[in-house]
C-alpha cells in the first residue's frame, strides 16, 4: 500500500502534465468554430478552463498553437500510412488503406476543419499555409506518389504522371471534407462518406489497372477480353 502511494503522482502534477493536450483540444474547437483570424487565446483559455497566462506558458501565440495541433494530431497520420507499406501488399490495397485511414483519422473528425481554415485564410496568413503544405500536404502527396511508382514498377498500374496523379487522388477527399462541413448542413443533404470514398477508389483503381495489357477488371479480378 505504501509503495502504491509512493508511486502515485499528486493530482496537480498529473493535471499539469495533461494541460498541453487539453490546450490543443480546446484550440482545435475554437479554430473550428471561429477560424484562425477570429480565434483568440482568451477563447482557448476559457474553453480549456485556464487563465490566458497559462496558455502563454506553453505557446507564445496562436500561430504556434495551431502548428502544435497539426504536429500532434495530423502529421502522425501520414507516418501511420507509411507504416502500412509492406512488401506483400498490392499497391491497390495500399491506396485503399491510405484513403480510408485518412478519412477515419482526419476527414471524419474535427481535424478536417483545419483544411477549411487554411484554404480560406491562406492569402491572409501565407506562412501558416506554407507550414501546412510542408508538414502535411507534401508528405501525403509524396507517399501516394511512392505507392503509384511502386505499382507501375511491379506491373500493377499503367504508366502515368505519378506526381499529379497523387494530387488527383487527394482532391476528392478535400472536397468531401469541405462539403460535409458546409453544404451538407446548409442544404439538408446527407452525403454518405463511405459510398463516396468507395466510388472514388473504384474509379481510380479501374483507371490505373484496366489499361494494363488489354486487361479488364471485374469485381476486383483480372479478365482478358475474349
PDB file of C-alpha atoms in Angstrom:
ATOM      1  CA  UNK A   1       0.000   0.000   0.000  1.00  0.00           C
ATOM      2  CA  UNK A   2       2.813   2.381   0.939  1.00  0.00           C
ATOM      3  CA  UNK A   3       4.591   1.556  -2.321  1.00  0.00           C
ATOM      4  CA  UNK A   4       1.459   2.359  -4.341  1.00  0.00           C
ATOM      5  CA  UNK A   5       1.098   5.695  -2.542  1.00  0.00           C
ATOM      6  CA  UNK A   6       4.752   6.471  -3.138  1.00  0.00           C
ATOM      7  CA  UNK A   7       4.395   5.827  -6.867  1.00  0.00           C
ATOM      8  CA  UNK A   8       1.154   7.780  -7.211  1.00  0.00           C
ATOM      9  CA  UNK A   9       1.564  11.274  -8.642  1.00  0.00           C
ATOM     10  CA  UNK A  10      -0.188  14.218  -6.949  1.00  0.00           C
ATOM     11  CA  UNK A  11      -3.316  15.245  -8.797  1.00  0.00           C
ATOM     12  CA  UNK A  12      -1.931  18.701  -9.542  1.00  0.00           C
ATOM     13  CA  UNK A  13       1.150  17.125 -11.149  1.00  0.00           C
ATOM     14  CA  UNK A  14      -0.954  14.886 -13.388  1.00  0.00           C
ATOM     15  CA  UNK A  15      -3.094  17.888 -14.299  1.00  0.00           C
ATOM     16  CA  UNK A  16      -0.011  19.891 -15.291  1.00  0.00           C
ATOM     17  CA  UNK A  17       1.252  17.067 -17.487  1.00  0.00           C
ATOM     18  CA  UNK A  18      -2.111  16.783 -19.226  1.00  0.00           C
ATOM     19  CA  UNK A  19      -2.504  20.537 -19.770  1.00  0.00           C
ATOM     20  CA  UNK A  20      -0.732  20.879 -23.138  1.00  0.00           C
ATOM     21  CA  UNK A  21      -3.076  18.287 -24.646  1.00  0.00           C
ATOM     22  CA  UNK A  22      -6.088  19.994 -23.075  1.00  0.00           C
ATOM     23  CA  UNK A  23      -4.972  23.281 -24.626  1.00  0.00           C
ATOM     24  CA  UNK A  24      -4.579  21.650 -28.045  1.00  0.00           C
ATOM     25  CA  UNK A  25      -8.054  20.115 -27.800  1.00  0.00           C
ATOM     26  CA  UNK A  26      -9.527  23.477 -26.807  1.00  0.00           C
ATOM     27  CA  UNK A  27      -7.616  25.250 -29.588  1.00  0.00           C
ATOM     28  CA  UNK A  28      -8.964  22.855 -32.205  1.00  0.00           C
ATOM     29  CA  UNK A  29     -12.508  23.560 -31.029  1.00  0.00           C
ATOM     30  CA  UNK A  30     -12.012  27.331 -31.154  1.00  0.00           C
ATOM     31  CA  UNK A  31     -10.265  27.300 -34.525  1.00  0.00           C
ATOM     32  CA  UNK A  32     -13.056  25.094 -35.892  1.00  0.00           C
ATOM     33  CA  UNK A  33     -15.742  27.460 -34.646  1.00  0.00           C
ATOM     34  CA  UNK A  34     -14.138  30.852 -35.305  1.00  0.00           C
ATOM     35  CA  UNK A  35     -11.466  30.322 -37.929  1.00  0.00           C
ATOM     36  CA  UNK A  36      -7.893  31.433 -37.467  1.00  0.00           C
ATOM     37  CA  UNK A  37      -8.356  35.199 -37.726  1.00  0.00           C
ATOM     38  CA  UNK A  38     -11.336  35.139 -35.379  1.00  0.00           C
ATOM     39  CA  UNK A  39      -9.781  32.883 -32.743  1.00  0.00           C
ATOM     40  CA  UNK A  40      -8.260  34.450 -29.635  1.00  0.00           C
ATOM     41  CA  UNK A  41      -6.024  32.939 -26.986  1.00  0.00           C
ATOM     42  CA  UNK A  42      -8.551  34.146 -24.424  1.00  0.00           C
ATOM     43  CA  UNK A  43     -11.150  31.913 -26.066  1.00  0.00           C
ATOM     44  CA  UNK A  44      -8.802  28.929 -25.976  1.00  0.00           C
ATOM     45  CA  UNK A  45      -8.014  29.563 -22.315  1.00  0.00           C
ATOM     46  CA  UNK A  46     -11.691  29.805 -21.439  1.00  0.00           C
ATOM     47  CA  UNK A  47     -12.506  26.605 -23.324  1.00  0.00           C
ATOM     48  CA  UNK A  48      -9.677  24.796 -21.536  1.00  0.00           C
ATOM     49  CA  UNK A  49     -10.697  26.206 -18.152  1.00  0.00           C
ATOM     50  CA  UNK A  50      -7.406  28.030 -17.534  1.00  0.00           C
ATOM     51  CA  UNK A  51      -6.153  31.599 -17.493  1.00  0.00           C
ATOM     52  CA  UNK A  52      -4.771  33.317 -20.592  1.00  0.00           C
ATOM     53  CA  UNK A  53      -1.409  33.443 -18.830  1.00  0.00           C
ATOM     54  CA  UNK A  54      -1.388  29.659 -18.620  1.00  0.00           C
ATOM     55  CA  UNK A  55      -1.694  29.401 -22.398  1.00  0.00           C
ATOM     56  CA  UNK A  56       1.367  31.648 -22.780  1.00  0.00           C
ATOM     57  CA  UNK A  57       3.361  29.282 -20.584  1.00  0.00           C
ATOM     58  CA  UNK A  58       3.136  26.714 -23.371  1.00  0.00           C
ATOM     59  CA  UNK A  59       2.517  28.646 -26.611  1.00  0.00           C
ATOM     60  CA  UNK A  60       3.701  32.154 -27.458  1.00  0.00           C
ATOM     61  CA  UNK A  61       0.895  32.918 -29.939  1.00  0.00           C
ATOM     62  CA  UNK A  62      -1.999  31.323 -31.785  1.00  0.00           C
ATOM     63  CA  UNK A  63       0.203  30.519 -34.789  1.00  0.00           C
ATOM     64  CA  UNK A  64       2.355  28.287 -32.619  1.00  0.00           C
ATOM     65  CA  UNK A  65      -0.759  26.806 -31.061  1.00  0.00           C
ATOM     66  CA  UNK A  66      -2.228  25.813 -34.431  1.00  0.00           C
ATOM     67  CA  UNK A  67       1.118  24.411 -35.568  1.00  0.00           C
ATOM     68  CA  UNK A  68       1.220  22.301 -32.411  1.00  0.00           C
ATOM     69  CA  UNK A  69      -2.267  20.947 -33.163  1.00  0.00           C
ATOM     70  CA  UNK A  70      -1.110  19.925 -36.645  1.00  0.00           C
ATOM     71  CA  UNK A  71       2.140  18.330 -35.453  1.00  0.00           C
ATOM     72  CA  UNK A  72       0.431  16.455 -32.630  1.00  0.00           C
ATOM     73  CA  UNK A  73      -2.685  15.226 -34.424  1.00  0.00           C
ATOM     74  CA  UNK A  74      -2.261  15.465 -38.209  1.00  0.00           C
ATOM     75  CA  UNK A  75       1.376  14.752 -39.075  1.00  0.00           C
ATOM     76  CA  UNK A  76       1.265  11.310 -37.381  1.00  0.00           C
ATOM     77  CA  UNK A  77      -1.478  10.201 -39.792  1.00  0.00           C
ATOM     78  CA  UNK A  78       0.955  10.415 -42.695  1.00  0.00           C
ATOM     79  CA  UNK A  79       3.509   8.400 -40.734  1.00  0.00           C
ATOM     80  CA  UNK A  80       0.868   5.799 -39.921  1.00  0.00           C
ATOM     81  CA  UNK A  81       0.039   5.471 -43.609  1.00  0.00           C
ATOM     82  CA  UNK A  82       3.725   4.882 -44.348  1.00  0.00           C
ATOM     83  CA  UNK A  83       3.786   2.092 -41.783  1.00  0.00           C
ATOM     84  CA  UNK A  84       1.250   0.189 -43.921  1.00  0.00           C
ATOM     85  CA  UNK A  85       3.818  -0.195 -46.701  1.00  0.00           C
ATOM     86  CA  UNK A  86       4.572  -3.912 -46.633  1.00  0.00           C
ATOM     87  CA  UNK A  87       6.242  -5.920 -49.452  1.00  0.00           C
ATOM     88  CA  UNK A  88       3.474  -8.488 -49.785  1.00  0.00           C
ATOM     89  CA  UNK A  89       0.634  -5.958 -50.163  1.00  0.00           C
ATOM     90  CA  UNK A  90      -0.625  -4.969 -53.573  1.00  0.00           C
ATOM     91  CA  UNK A  91      -0.272  -1.309 -54.469  1.00  0.00           C
ATOM     92  CA  UNK A  92      -4.044  -1.143 -54.971  1.00  0.00           C
ATOM     93  CA  UNK A  93      -4.594  -2.254 -51.374  1.00  0.00           C
ATOM     94  CA  UNK A  94      -2.089   0.319 -50.142  1.00  0.00           C
ATOM     95  CA  UNK A  95      -4.019   3.089 -51.879  1.00  0.00           C
ATOM     96  CA  UNK A  96      -7.296   1.819 -50.467  1.00  0.00           C
ATOM     97  CA  UNK A  97      -5.882   1.598 -46.935  1.00  0.00           C
ATOM     98  CA  UNK A  98      -4.329   5.053 -47.126  1.00  0.00           C
ATOM     99  CA  UNK A  99      -7.538   6.729 -48.273  1.00  0.00           C
ATOM    100  CA  UNK A 100      -9.645   5.020 -45.617  1.00  0.00           C
ATOM    101  CA  UNK A 101      -7.067   5.851 -42.943  1.00  0.00           C
ATOM    102  CA  UNK A 102      -7.066   9.497 -43.918  1.00  0.00           C
ATOM    103  CA  UNK A 103     -10.841   9.724 -43.698  1.00  0.00           C
ATOM    104  CA  UNK A 104     -11.037   7.810 -40.419  1.00  0.00           C
ATOM    105  CA  UNK A 105      -8.321   9.798 -38.650  1.00  0.00           C
ATOM    106  CA  UNK A 106      -8.782  13.193 -40.324  1.00  0.00           C
ATOM    107  CA  UNK A 107     -11.687  13.782 -42.688  1.00  0.00           C
ATOM    108  CA  UNK A 108     -14.381  12.457 -40.368  1.00  0.00           C
ATOM    109  CA  UNK A 109     -13.059  14.340 -37.305  1.00  0.00           C
ATOM    110  CA  UNK A 110     -12.835  17.927 -36.110  1.00  0.00           C
ATOM    111  CA  UNK A 111      -9.322  17.984 -37.515  1.00  0.00           C
ATOM    112  CA  UNK A 112     -10.757  18.378 -41.014  1.00  0.00           C
ATOM    113  CA  UNK A 113     -11.728  21.936 -40.078  1.00  0.00           C
ATOM    114  CA  UNK A 114      -8.025  22.781 -40.389  1.00  0.00           C
ATOM    115  CA  UNK A 115      -8.219  22.274 -44.145  1.00  0.00           C
ATOM    116  CA  UNK A 116     -11.102  24.721 -44.448  1.00  0.00           C
ATOM    117  CA  UNK A 117      -9.289  27.163 -42.185  1.00  0.00           C
ATOM    118  CA  UNK A 118      -6.028  27.011 -44.148  1.00  0.00           C
ATOM    119  CA  UNK A 119      -7.669  27.256 -47.581  1.00  0.00           C
ATOM    120  CA  UNK A 120      -9.961  30.134 -46.648  1.00  0.00           C
ATOM    121  CA  UNK A 121      -7.250  32.167 -44.888  1.00  0.00           C
ATOM    122  CA  UNK A 122      -4.168  31.262 -46.932  1.00  0.00           C
ATOM    123  CA  UNK A 123      -3.868  34.711 -48.550  1.00  0.00           C
ATOM    124  CA  UNK A 124      -4.073  36.475 -45.196  1.00  0.00           C
ATOM    125  CA  UNK A 125      -1.713  34.025 -43.476  1.00  0.00           C
ATOM    126  CA  UNK A 126       0.618  32.647 -46.179  1.00  0.00           C
ATOM    127  CA  UNK A 127       3.238  31.474 -43.670  1.00  0.00           C
ATOM    128  CA  UNK A 128       0.640  29.299 -41.990  1.00  0.00           C
ATOM    129  CA  UNK A 129      -0.480  27.884 -45.341  1.00  0.00           C
ATOM    130  CA  UNK A 130       3.120  27.099 -46.214  1.00  0.00           C
ATOM    131  CA  UNK A 131       3.594  25.311 -42.895  1.00  0.00           C
ATOM    132  CA  UNK A 132       0.536  23.122 -43.532  1.00  0.00           C
ATOM    133  CA  UNK A 133       1.734  22.355 -47.051  1.00  0.00           C
ATOM    134  CA  UNK A 134       5.224  21.359 -45.863  1.00  0.00           C
ATOM    135  CA  UNK A 135       4.061  19.456 -42.790  1.00  0.00           C
ATOM    136  CA  UNK A 136       1.016  17.616 -44.154  1.00  0.00           C
ATOM    137  CA  UNK A 137       0.156  18.096 -47.824  1.00  0.00           C
ATOM    138  CA  UNK A 138       3.568  17.485 -49.385  1.00  0.00           C
ATOM    139  CA  UNK A 139       4.387  14.382 -47.299  1.00  0.00           C
ATOM    140  CA  UNK A 140       0.956  12.959 -48.126  1.00  0.00           C
ATOM    141  CA  UNK A 141       1.429  13.549 -51.854  1.00  0.00           C
ATOM    142  CA  UNK A 142       4.932  12.092 -51.678  1.00  0.00           C
ATOM    143  CA  UNK A 143       3.689   8.907 -50.038  1.00  0.00           C
ATOM    144  CA  UNK A 144       0.922   8.381 -52.580  1.00  0.00           C
ATOM    145  CA  UNK A 145       3.345   9.038 -55.426  1.00  0.00           C
ATOM    146  CA  UNK A 146       5.658   6.426 -53.924  1.00  0.00           C
ATOM    147  CA  UNK A 147       2.819   3.877 -53.959  1.00  0.00           C
ATOM    148  CA  UNK A 148       1.899   4.765 -57.543  1.00  0.00           C
ATOM    149  CA  UNK A 149       5.504   4.371 -58.703  1.00  0.00           C
ATOM    150  CA  UNK A 150       5.664   1.070 -56.826  1.00  0.00           C
ATOM    151  CA  UNK A 151       2.566  -0.137 -58.659  1.00  0.00           C
ATOM    152  CA  UNK A 152       3.995   0.876 -62.032  1.00  0.00           C
ATOM    153  CA  UNK A 153       7.360  -0.775 -61.387  1.00  0.00           C
ATOM    154  CA  UNK A 154       5.633  -4.004 -60.325  1.00  0.00           C
ATOM    155  CA  UNK A 155       3.391  -4.048 -63.383  1.00  0.00           C
ATOM    156  CA  UNK A 156       0.237  -3.442 -61.342  1.00  0.00           C
ATOM    157  CA  UNK A 157      -0.559   0.033 -62.702  1.00  0.00           C
ATOM    158  CA  UNK A 158      -0.433   1.745 -66.052  1.00  0.00           C
ATOM    159  CA  UNK A 159       2.417   4.203 -66.604  1.00  0.00           C
ATOM    160  CA  UNK A 160       1.050   7.636 -65.670  1.00  0.00           C
ATOM    161  CA  UNK A 161       2.157  11.050 -64.410  1.00  0.00           C
ATOM    162  CA  UNK A 162       2.603   9.993 -60.783  1.00  0.00           C
ATOM    163  CA  UNK A 163       3.284  13.497 -59.454  1.00  0.00           C
ATOM    164  CA  UNK A 164      -0.093  14.852 -60.491  1.00  0.00           C
ATOM    165  CA  UNK A 165      -1.916  11.560 -60.059  1.00  0.00           C
ATOM    166  CA  UNK A 166      -1.041  11.692 -56.363  1.00  0.00           C
ATOM    167  CA  UNK A 167      -2.614  15.147 -56.127  1.00  0.00           C
ATOM    168  CA  UNK A 168      -5.698  13.987 -58.029  1.00  0.00           C
ATOM    169  CA  UNK A 169      -6.043  11.111 -55.551  1.00  0.00           C
ATOM    170  CA  UNK A 170      -6.254  13.612 -52.691  1.00  0.00           C
ATOM    171  CA  UNK A 171      -8.512  16.238 -54.235  1.00  0.00           C
ATOM    172  CA  UNK A 172     -11.849  14.372 -53.803  1.00  0.00           C
ATOM    173  CA  UNK A 173     -11.030  13.791 -50.120  1.00  0.00           C
ATOM    174  CA  UNK A 174     -10.558  17.526 -49.626  1.00  0.00           C
ATOM    175  CA  UNK A 175     -13.844  18.167 -51.419  1.00  0.00           C
ATOM    176  CA  UNK A 176     -15.661  15.613 -49.270  1.00  0.00           C
ATOM    177  CA  UNK A 177     -14.326  17.092 -46.033  1.00  0.00           C
ATOM    178  CA  UNK A 178     -15.286  20.630 -47.045  1.00  0.00           C
ATOM    179  CA  UNK A 179     -18.702  19.530 -48.312  1.00  0.00           C
ATOM    180  CA  UNK A 180     -19.535  17.670 -45.092  1.00  0.00           C
ATOM    181  CA  UNK A 181     -18.616  20.757 -43.036  1.00  0.00           C
ATOM    182  CA  UNK A 182     -20.579  23.208 -45.193  1.00  0.00           C
ATOM    183  CA  UNK A 183     -23.108  22.166 -47.824  1.00  0.00           C
ATOM    184  CA  UNK A 184     -24.491  19.097 -46.048  1.00  0.00           C
ATOM    185  CA  UNK A 185     -25.609  21.166 -43.077  1.00  0.00           C
ATOM    186  CA  UNK A 186     -26.755  24.215 -45.026  1.00  0.00           C
ATOM    187  CA  UNK A 187     -28.712  22.285 -47.639  1.00  0.00           C
ATOM    188  CA  UNK A 188     -30.040  19.434 -45.506  1.00  0.00           C
ATOM    189  CA  UNK A 189     -28.011  16.895 -47.511  1.00  0.00           C
ATOM    190  CA  UNK A 190     -26.628  13.704 -46.017  1.00  0.00           C
ATOM    191  CA  UNK A 191     -23.638  12.670 -48.111  1.00  0.00           C
ATOM    192  CA  UNK A 192     -22.572   9.107 -47.333  1.00  0.00           C
ATOM    193  CA  UNK A 193     -18.772   9.362 -46.970  1.00  0.00           C
ATOM    194  CA  UNK A 194     -18.142   5.622 -47.303  1.00  0.00           C
ATOM    195  CA  UNK A 195     -20.070   5.376 -50.585  1.00  0.00           C
ATOM    196  CA  UNK A 196     -18.308   8.499 -51.848  1.00  0.00           C
ATOM    197  CA  UNK A 197     -14.857   7.152 -50.936  1.00  0.00           C
ATOM    198  CA  UNK A 198     -15.548   3.711 -52.382  1.00  0.00           C
ATOM    199  CA  UNK A 199     -16.737   5.239 -55.671  1.00  0.00           C
ATOM    200  CA  UNK A 200     -13.568   7.336 -55.766  1.00  0.00           C
ATOM    201  CA  UNK A 201     -11.340   4.322 -55.096  1.00  0.00           C
ATOM    202  CA  UNK A 202     -13.110   2.194 -57.710  1.00  0.00           C
ATOM    203  CA  UNK A 203     -12.721   4.837 -60.405  1.00  0.00           C
ATOM    204  CA  UNK A 204      -9.049   5.379 -59.549  1.00  0.00           C
ATOM    205  CA  UNK A 205      -8.135   1.704 -59.484  1.00  0.00           C
ATOM    206  CA  UNK A 206     -10.138   0.905 -62.621  1.00  0.00           C
ATOM    207  CA  UNK A 207      -8.339   3.715 -64.417  1.00  0.00           C
ATOM    208  CA  UNK A 208      -4.937   2.524 -63.196  1.00  0.00           C
ATOM    209  CA  UNK A 209      -5.437  -1.146 -63.988  1.00  0.00           C
ATOM    210  CA  UNK A 210      -7.839  -1.513 -66.937  1.00  0.00           C
ATOM    211  CA  UNK A 211      -5.246  -0.123 -69.328  1.00  0.00           C
ATOM    212  CA  UNK A 212      -2.818  -2.904 -68.405  1.00  0.00           C
ATOM    213  CA  UNK A 213      -2.157  -5.276 -71.319  1.00  0.00           C
ATOM    214  CA  UNK A 214      -5.715  -5.050 -72.588  1.00  0.00           C
ATOM    215  CA  UNK A 215      -6.926  -6.469 -69.304  1.00  0.00           C
ATOM    216  CA  UNK A 216     -10.314  -5.632 -67.893  1.00  0.00           C
ATOM    217  CA  UNK A 217     -11.127  -5.828 -64.202  1.00  0.00           C
ATOM    218  CA  UNK A 218     -14.422  -7.173 -62.940  1.00  0.00           C
ATOM    219  CA  UNK A 219     -15.209  -7.244 -59.219  1.00  0.00           C
ATOM    220  CA  UNK A 220     -11.527  -6.868 -58.443  1.00  0.00           C
ATOM    221  CA  UNK A 221     -10.436  -9.778 -60.710  1.00  0.00           C
ATOM    222  CA  UNK A 222      -8.405  -9.531 -63.923  1.00  0.00           C
ATOM    223  CA  UNK A 223     -10.261 -10.714 -67.018  1.00  0.00           C
ATOM    224  CA  UNK A 224      -8.837 -10.713 -70.546  1.00  0.00           C
ATOM    225  CA  UNK A 225     -11.308  -9.899 -73.315  1.00  0.00           C
ATOM    226  CA  UNK A 226     -12.312 -12.894 -75.458  1.00  0.00           C
TER     227      UNK A 226
END
